[in-house]
Coordinates of C-alpha atoms in Angstrom, one line a residue:
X1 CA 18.0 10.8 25.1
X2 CA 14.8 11.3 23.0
X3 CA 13.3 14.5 23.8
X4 CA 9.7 15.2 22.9
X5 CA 9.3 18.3 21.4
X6 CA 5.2 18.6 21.7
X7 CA 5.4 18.3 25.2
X8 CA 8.5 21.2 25.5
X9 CA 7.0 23.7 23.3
X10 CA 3.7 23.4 25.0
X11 CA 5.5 24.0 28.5
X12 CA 7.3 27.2 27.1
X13 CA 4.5 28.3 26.0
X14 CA 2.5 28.2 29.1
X15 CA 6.1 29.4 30.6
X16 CA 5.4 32.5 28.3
X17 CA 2.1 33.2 29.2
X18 CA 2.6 33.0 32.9
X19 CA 5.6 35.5 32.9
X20 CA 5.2 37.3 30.0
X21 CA 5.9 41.0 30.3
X22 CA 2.1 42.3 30.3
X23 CA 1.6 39.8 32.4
X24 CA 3.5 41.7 35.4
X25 CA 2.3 44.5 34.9
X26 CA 0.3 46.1 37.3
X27 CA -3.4 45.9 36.7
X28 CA -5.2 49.5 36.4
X29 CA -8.2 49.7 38.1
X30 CA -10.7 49.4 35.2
X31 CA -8.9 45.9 34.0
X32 CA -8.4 44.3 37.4
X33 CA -11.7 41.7 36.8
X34 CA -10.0 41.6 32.9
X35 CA -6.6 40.6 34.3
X36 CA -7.4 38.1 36.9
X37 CA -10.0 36.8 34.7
X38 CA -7.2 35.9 32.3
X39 CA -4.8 34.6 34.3
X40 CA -7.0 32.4 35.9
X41 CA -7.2 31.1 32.2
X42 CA -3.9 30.6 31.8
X43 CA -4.0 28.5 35.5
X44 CA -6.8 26.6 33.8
X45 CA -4.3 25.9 31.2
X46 CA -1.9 24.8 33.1
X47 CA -3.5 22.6 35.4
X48 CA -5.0 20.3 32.4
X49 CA -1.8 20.1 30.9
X50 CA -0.7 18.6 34.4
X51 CA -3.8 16.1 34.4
X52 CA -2.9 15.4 30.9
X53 CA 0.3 14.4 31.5
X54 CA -0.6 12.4 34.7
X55 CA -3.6 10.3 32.8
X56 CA -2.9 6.2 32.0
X57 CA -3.7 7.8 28.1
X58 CA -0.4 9.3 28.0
X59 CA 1.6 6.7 26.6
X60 CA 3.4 6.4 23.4
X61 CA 4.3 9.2 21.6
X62 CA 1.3 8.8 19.6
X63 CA -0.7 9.0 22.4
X64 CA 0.6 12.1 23.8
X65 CA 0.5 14.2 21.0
X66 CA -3.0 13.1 21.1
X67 CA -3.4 14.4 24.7
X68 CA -1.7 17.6 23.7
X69 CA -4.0 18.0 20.8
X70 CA -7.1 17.1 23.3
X71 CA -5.7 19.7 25.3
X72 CA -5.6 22.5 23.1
X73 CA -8.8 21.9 21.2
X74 CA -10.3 22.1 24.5
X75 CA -9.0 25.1 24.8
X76 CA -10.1 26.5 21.5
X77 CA -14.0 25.0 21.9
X78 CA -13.6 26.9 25.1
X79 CA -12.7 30.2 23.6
X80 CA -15.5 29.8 20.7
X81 CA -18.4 28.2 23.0
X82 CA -17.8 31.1 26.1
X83 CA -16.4 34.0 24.7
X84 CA -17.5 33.9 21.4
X85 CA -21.1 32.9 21.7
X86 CA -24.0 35.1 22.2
X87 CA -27.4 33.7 23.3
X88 CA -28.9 36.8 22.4
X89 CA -27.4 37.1 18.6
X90 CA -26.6 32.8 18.1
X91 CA -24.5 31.6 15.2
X92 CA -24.0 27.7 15.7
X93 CA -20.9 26.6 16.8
X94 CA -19.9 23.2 14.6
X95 CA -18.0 20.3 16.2
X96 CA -16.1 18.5 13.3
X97 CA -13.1 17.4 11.9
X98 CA -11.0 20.1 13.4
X99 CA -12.8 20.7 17.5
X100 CA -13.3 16.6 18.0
X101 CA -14.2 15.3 21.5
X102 CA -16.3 13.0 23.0
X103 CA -16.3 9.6 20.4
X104 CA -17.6 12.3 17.8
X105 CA -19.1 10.5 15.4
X106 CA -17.4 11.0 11.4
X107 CA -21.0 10.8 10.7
X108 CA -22.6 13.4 11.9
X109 CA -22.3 17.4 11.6
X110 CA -22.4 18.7 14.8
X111 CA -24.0 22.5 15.6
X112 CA -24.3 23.8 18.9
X113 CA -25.4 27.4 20.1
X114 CA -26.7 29.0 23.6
X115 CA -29.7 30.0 24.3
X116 CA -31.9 31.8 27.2
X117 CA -34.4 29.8 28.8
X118 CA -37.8 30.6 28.1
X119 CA -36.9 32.5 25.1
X120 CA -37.9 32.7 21.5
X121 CA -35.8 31.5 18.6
X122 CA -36.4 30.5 15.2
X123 CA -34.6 27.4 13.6
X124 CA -34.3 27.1 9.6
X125 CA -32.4 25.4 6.4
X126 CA -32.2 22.1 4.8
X127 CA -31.6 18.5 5.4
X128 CA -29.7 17.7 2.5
X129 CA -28.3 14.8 1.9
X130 CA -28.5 13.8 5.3
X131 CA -30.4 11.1 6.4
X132 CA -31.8 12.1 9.8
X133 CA -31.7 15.6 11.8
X134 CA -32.5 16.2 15.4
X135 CA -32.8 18.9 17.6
X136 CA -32.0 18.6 21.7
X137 CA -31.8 21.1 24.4
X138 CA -29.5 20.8 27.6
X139 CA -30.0 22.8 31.0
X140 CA -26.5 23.2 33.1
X141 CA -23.0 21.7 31.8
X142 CA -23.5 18.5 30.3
X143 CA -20.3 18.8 29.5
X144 CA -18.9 18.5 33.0
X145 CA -22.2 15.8 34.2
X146 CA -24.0 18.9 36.0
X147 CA -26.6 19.2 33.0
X148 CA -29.1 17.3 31.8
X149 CA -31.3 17.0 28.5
X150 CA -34.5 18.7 29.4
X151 CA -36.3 18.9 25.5
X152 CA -36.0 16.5 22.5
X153 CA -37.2 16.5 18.6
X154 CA -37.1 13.8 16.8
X155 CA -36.3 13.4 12.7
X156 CA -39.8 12.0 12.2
X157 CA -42.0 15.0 13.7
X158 CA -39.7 17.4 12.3
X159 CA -41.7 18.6 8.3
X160 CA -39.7 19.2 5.3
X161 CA -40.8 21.3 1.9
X162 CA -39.8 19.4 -1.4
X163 CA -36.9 20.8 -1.0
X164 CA -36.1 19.7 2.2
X165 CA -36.3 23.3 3.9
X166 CA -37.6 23.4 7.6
X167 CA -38.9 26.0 9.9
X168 CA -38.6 25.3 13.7
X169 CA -39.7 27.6 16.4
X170 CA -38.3 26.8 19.8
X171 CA -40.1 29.0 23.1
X172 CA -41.6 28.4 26.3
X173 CA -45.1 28.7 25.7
X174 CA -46.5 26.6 21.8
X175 CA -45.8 27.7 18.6
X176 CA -48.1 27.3 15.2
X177 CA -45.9 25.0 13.1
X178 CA -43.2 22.6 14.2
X179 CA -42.5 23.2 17.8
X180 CA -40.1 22.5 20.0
X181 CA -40.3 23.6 24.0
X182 CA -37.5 26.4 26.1
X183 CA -37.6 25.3 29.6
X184 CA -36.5 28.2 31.6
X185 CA -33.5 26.1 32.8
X186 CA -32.3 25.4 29.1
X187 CA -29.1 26.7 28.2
X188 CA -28.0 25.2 24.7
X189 CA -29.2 23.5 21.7
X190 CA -27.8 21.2 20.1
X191 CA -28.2 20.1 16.5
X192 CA -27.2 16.9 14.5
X193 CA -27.4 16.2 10.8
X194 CA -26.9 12.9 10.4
X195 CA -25.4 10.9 6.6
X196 CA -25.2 7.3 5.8
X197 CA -23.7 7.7 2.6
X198 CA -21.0 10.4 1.7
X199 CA -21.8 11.5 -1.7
X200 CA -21.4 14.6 -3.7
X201 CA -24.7 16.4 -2.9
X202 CA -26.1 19.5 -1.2
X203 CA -24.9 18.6 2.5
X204 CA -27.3 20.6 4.2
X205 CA -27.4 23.3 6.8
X206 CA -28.8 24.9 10.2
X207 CA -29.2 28.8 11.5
X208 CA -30.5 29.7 14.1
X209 CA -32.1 33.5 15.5
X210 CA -33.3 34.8 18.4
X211 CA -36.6 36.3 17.5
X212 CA -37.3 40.1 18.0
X213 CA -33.4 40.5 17.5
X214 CA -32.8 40.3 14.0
X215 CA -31.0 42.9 12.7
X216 CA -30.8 44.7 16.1
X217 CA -27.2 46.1 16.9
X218 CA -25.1 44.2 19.4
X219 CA -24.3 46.4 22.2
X220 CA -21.1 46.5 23.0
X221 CA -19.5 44.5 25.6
X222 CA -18.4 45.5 29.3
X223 CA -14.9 45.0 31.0
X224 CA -17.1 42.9 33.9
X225 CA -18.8 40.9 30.8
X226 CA -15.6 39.7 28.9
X227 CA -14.1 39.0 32.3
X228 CA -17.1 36.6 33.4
X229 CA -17.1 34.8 29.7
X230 CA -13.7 34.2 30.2
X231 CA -13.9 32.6 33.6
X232 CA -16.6 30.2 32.4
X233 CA -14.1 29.7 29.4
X234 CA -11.4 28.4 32.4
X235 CA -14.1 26.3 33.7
X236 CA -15.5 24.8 30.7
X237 CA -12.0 24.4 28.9
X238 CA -10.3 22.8 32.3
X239 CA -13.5 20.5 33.4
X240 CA -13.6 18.8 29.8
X241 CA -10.0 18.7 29.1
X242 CA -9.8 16.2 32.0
X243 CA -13.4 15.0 31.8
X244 CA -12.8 12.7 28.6
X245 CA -9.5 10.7 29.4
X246 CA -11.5 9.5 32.9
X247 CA -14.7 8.8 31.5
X248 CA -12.5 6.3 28.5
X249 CA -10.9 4.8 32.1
X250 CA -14.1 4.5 33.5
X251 CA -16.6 3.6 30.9
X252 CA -14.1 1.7 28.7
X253 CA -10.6 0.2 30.1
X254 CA -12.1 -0.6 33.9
X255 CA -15.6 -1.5 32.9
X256 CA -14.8 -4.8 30.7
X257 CA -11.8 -6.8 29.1
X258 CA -9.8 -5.8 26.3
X259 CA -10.9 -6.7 22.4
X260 CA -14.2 -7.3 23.8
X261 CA -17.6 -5.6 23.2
X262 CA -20.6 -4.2 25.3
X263 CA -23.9 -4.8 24.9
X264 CA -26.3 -2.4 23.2
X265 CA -27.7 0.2 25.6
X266 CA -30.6 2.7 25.4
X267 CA -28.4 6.3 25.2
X268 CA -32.1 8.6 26.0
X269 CA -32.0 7.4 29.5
X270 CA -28.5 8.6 29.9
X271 CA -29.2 11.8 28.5
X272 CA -28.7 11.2 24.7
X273 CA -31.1 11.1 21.5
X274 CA -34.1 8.9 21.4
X275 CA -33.8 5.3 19.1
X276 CA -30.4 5.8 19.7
X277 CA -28.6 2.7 21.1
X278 CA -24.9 2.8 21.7
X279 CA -21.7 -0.5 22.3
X280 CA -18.4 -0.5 22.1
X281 CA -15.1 -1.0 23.8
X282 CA -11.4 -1.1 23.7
X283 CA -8.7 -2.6 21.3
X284 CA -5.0 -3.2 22.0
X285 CA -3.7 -5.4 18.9
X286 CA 0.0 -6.9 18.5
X287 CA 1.3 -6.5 15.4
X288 CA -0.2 -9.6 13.2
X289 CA -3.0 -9.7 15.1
X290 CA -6.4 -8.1 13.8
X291 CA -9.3 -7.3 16.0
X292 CA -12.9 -9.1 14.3
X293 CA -16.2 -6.5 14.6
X294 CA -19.5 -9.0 13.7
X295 CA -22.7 -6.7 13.5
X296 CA -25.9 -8.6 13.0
X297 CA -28.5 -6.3 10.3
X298 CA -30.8 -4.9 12.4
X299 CA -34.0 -2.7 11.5
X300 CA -32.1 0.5 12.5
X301 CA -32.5 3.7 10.3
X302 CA -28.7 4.0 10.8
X303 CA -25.9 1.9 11.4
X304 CA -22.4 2.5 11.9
X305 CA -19.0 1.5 13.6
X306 CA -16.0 4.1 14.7
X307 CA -12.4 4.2 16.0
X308 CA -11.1 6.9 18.3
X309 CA -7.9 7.8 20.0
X310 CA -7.4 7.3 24.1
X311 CA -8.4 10.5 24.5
X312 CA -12.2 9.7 22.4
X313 CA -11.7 11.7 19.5
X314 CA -12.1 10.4 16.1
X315 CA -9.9 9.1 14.5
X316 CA -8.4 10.8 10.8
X317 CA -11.7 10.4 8.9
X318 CA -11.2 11.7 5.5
X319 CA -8.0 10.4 4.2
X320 CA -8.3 7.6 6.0
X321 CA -11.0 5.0 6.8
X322 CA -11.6 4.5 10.8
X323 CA -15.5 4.9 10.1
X324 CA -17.9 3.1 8.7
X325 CA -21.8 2.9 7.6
X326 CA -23.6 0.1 6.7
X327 CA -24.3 1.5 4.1
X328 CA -20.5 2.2 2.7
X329 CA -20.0 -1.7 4.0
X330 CA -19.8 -5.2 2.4
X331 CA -22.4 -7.9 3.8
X332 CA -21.2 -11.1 4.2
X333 CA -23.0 -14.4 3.0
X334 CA -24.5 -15.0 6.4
X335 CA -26.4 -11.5 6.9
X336 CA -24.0 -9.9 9.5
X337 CA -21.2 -7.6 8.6
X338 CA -17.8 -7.8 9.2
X339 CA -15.4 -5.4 10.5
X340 CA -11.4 -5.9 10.6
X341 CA -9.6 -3.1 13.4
X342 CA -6.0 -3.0 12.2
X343 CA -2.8 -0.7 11.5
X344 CA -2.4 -2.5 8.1
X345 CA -4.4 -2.7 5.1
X346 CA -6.3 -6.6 5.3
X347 CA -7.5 -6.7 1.8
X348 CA -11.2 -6.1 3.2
X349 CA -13.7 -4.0 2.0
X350 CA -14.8 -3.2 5.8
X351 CA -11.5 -2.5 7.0
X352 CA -11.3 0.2 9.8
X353 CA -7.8 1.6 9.7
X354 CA -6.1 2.4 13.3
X355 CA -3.4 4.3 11.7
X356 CA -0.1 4.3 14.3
X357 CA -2.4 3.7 17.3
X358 CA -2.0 0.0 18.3
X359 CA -5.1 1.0 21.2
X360 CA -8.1 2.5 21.0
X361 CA -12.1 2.7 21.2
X362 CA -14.3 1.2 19.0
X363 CA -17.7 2.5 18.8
X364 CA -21.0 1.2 17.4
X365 CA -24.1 3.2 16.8
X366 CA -27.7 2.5 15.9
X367 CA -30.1 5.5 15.0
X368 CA -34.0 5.1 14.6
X369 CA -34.3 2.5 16.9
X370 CA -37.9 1.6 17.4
X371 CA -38.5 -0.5 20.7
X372 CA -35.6 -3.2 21.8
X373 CA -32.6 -4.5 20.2
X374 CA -32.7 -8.2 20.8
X375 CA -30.1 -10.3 22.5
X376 CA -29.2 -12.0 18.9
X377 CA -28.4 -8.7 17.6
X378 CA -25.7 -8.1 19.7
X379 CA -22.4 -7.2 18.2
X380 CA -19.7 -9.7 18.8
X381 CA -15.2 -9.1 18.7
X382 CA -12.9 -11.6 17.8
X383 CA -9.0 -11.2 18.1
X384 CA -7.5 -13.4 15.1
X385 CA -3.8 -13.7 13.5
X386 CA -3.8 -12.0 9.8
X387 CA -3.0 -15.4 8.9
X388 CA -6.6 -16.8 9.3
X389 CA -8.9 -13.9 8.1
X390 CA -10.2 -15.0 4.9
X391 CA -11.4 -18.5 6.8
X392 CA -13.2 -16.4 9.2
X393 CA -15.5 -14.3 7.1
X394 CA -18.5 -15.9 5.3
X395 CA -18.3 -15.1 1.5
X396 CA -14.7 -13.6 2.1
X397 CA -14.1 -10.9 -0.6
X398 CA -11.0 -8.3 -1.6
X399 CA -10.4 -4.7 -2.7
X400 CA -7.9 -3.0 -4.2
X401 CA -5.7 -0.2 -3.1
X402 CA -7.2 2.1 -6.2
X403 CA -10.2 1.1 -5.1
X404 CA -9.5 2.2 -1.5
X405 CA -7.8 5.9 -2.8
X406 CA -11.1 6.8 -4.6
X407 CA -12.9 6.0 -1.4
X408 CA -10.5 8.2 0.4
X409 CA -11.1 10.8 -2.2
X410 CA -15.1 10.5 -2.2
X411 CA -14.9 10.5 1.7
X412 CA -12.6 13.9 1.7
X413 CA -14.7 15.8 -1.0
X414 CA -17.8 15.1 1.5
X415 CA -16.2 16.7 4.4
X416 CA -14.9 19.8 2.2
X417 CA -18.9 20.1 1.0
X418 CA -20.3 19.5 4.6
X419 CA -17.8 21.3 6.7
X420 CA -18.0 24.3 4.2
X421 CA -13.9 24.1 4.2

């Protein structure tokens, strides 16, 4: 009998933390709120793991270590984004390569902090290489589909030195310089640097103060304070952990066919970024068969296509190529450009590798949008046999494998300089 050993270490360690010797002991009256606090963590815990297991995701062995490593990094963006996290003194908290959720995008650096409505805070740093940087602020738990975007700043109103430095100043009431508004119901902002083309220079960067607290000591923290951030830890970390693997059954495997694509869709009226459209949909592939991405060129500032796991996080993006720009892509002879989905090297320049997953999500993004997307620049997926890929491009060209390693390389050296890792 196989046994999988993911799923048994993961129960003794919730076995552990439910009976573990401090555990039993009996609470003194100052930690009562700081004991039941915790163990309604640990009941958090153990209910995902249940959903987890229980979800249409949990497949192959490929896909459940997947959910497993869902479920913990929802655990771990729980500990950083409610225990860790001050709205009073804000560091950003990053979303990359390691916290991934959500069909996060291998293209963007992700920053995140809390913040009190109404408040003052001061935004600075640098672009960078990036091409575009945005700023939005939520109210509630977006997270969980209780929030809402209630302030947005766009790329082009944001004003950058020659050196691309900026200076933002985010309150209730208007600032002199570039401005962004603090509804009194806001409760995090949420940054994006955005790249096109991973290359070698300065990356850029984001920090963030609350003004009239810099350099101010931190007081220190109450037994009735930890206890409280760790309870909205249990219901962050437990809400997301299951909110992801329903929304891909929902928005993805009910809402259209297999190895088929959506139309574009406007993302700001569902709470995104403005001029950002979104498609996509899911891929289940046999083993010659390879799944055909067309995207038309459109007037878009950005362009890209991206895999992720049944759980919607990204796929491996540094070592190995499940993302792509338009601007790291080949264009083929009649304008559009081609994408092949597959487990197995095709030959093609625009290959998105699926690594051991024979399903998926593919996702398709368009930033800088101005107006409509037009009905003939609708992206388009073909299933084909290995066999007959070369008839089926326009133009059909190759690449090599060394070619592919020093893409791999160049790709991984822009994540060390942009993650600071």
């Amino acid at each position: 009998m196989k046994i999988n050993c993911t799923r048994i270490g993961i129960a003794l360690m919730l076995s552990w933390l439910a009976h573990a010797s401090f555990a039993e002991q009996t609470p003194t009256r100052e930690d009562n709120n700081l004991a039941a606090a915790f163990q309604n963590l640990i009941r958090a815990l153990q209910h995902a793991e249940k959903g987890i297991r229980q979800s249409p995701s949990f497949g192959t062995e490929h896909e459940q270590v997947g959910g497993y490593r869902h479920l913990l990094r929802s655990f771990a963006k729980g500990m950083e984004a409610e225990v860790l996290q001050d709205a009073d003194f804000p560091y950003f908290r990053i979303l990359d390569f390691w916290l991934k959720e959500g069909g996060d995008n291998p293209d963007q650096r992700y920053a995140f902090s809390p913040i009190r409505g109404g408040e003052t805070y001061r935004l600075w740093g640098a672009l960078g290489s990036a091409v575009r940087m945005e700023l939005q602020i939520y109210a509630g738990r977006p997270w969980d589909g209780s929030g809402k975007s209630v302030a947005y700043l766009n790329f082009e109103d944001i004003e950058f030195d020659e050196h691309g430095r900026f200076e933002i100043f985010v309150s209730s009431d208007k600032h002199d310089g570039v401005w962004m508004q603090n509804p009194v119901n806001a409760t995090t902002l949420f940054a994006r640097h955005i790249y096109d083309d991973w290359n070698d220079e300065t990356t850029g960067h984001i920090h963030i103060d609350r003004v009239g607290f810099e350099g101010k000591r931190k007081p220190p923290e109450s037994a009735d304070e930890l206890a409280a951030r760790m309870e909205a830890a249990a219901t962050m970390f437990s809400t997301t952990a299951l909110t992801w693997p329903a929304f891909v059954n929902r928005r993805y495997i009910d809402a259209r066919e297999v190895n088929t694509v959506a139309p574009p869709f406007d993302t700001y009226a569902l709470g995104g970024a403005k001029g950002r459209w979104m498609s996509g949909g899911h891929f289940r592939l046999a083993k010659n068969e390879l799944l055909l991405l067309r995207l038309p060129e459109t007037s878009a500032h950005y362009q890209a296509v991206q895999l992720t796991d049944m759980w919607m996080a990204s796929l491996e993006y540094a070592n190995q190529i499940s993302s792509l720009t338009t601007k790291q892509s080949v264009r083929a002879e009649d304008g559009a450009y081609y994408y092949v989905v597959s487990q197995h090297d095709p030959g093609y320049p625009n290959w998105l590798d699926s690594g051991s997953l024979s399903r998926g999500l593919f996702m398709i993004r368009w930033d800088g949008v101005r107006g409509q997307l037009s009905d003939a620049q609708n992206p388009s997926a073909t299933v084909i046999n290995a066999n007959d890929l070369e008839k089926s491009i326009p133009g059909f060209v190759t690449v090599s494998e060394a070619q592919r390693e020093q893409i791999r390389e160049q790709r991984r050296r822009h994540l060390q300089l942009r993650s600071h890792r």
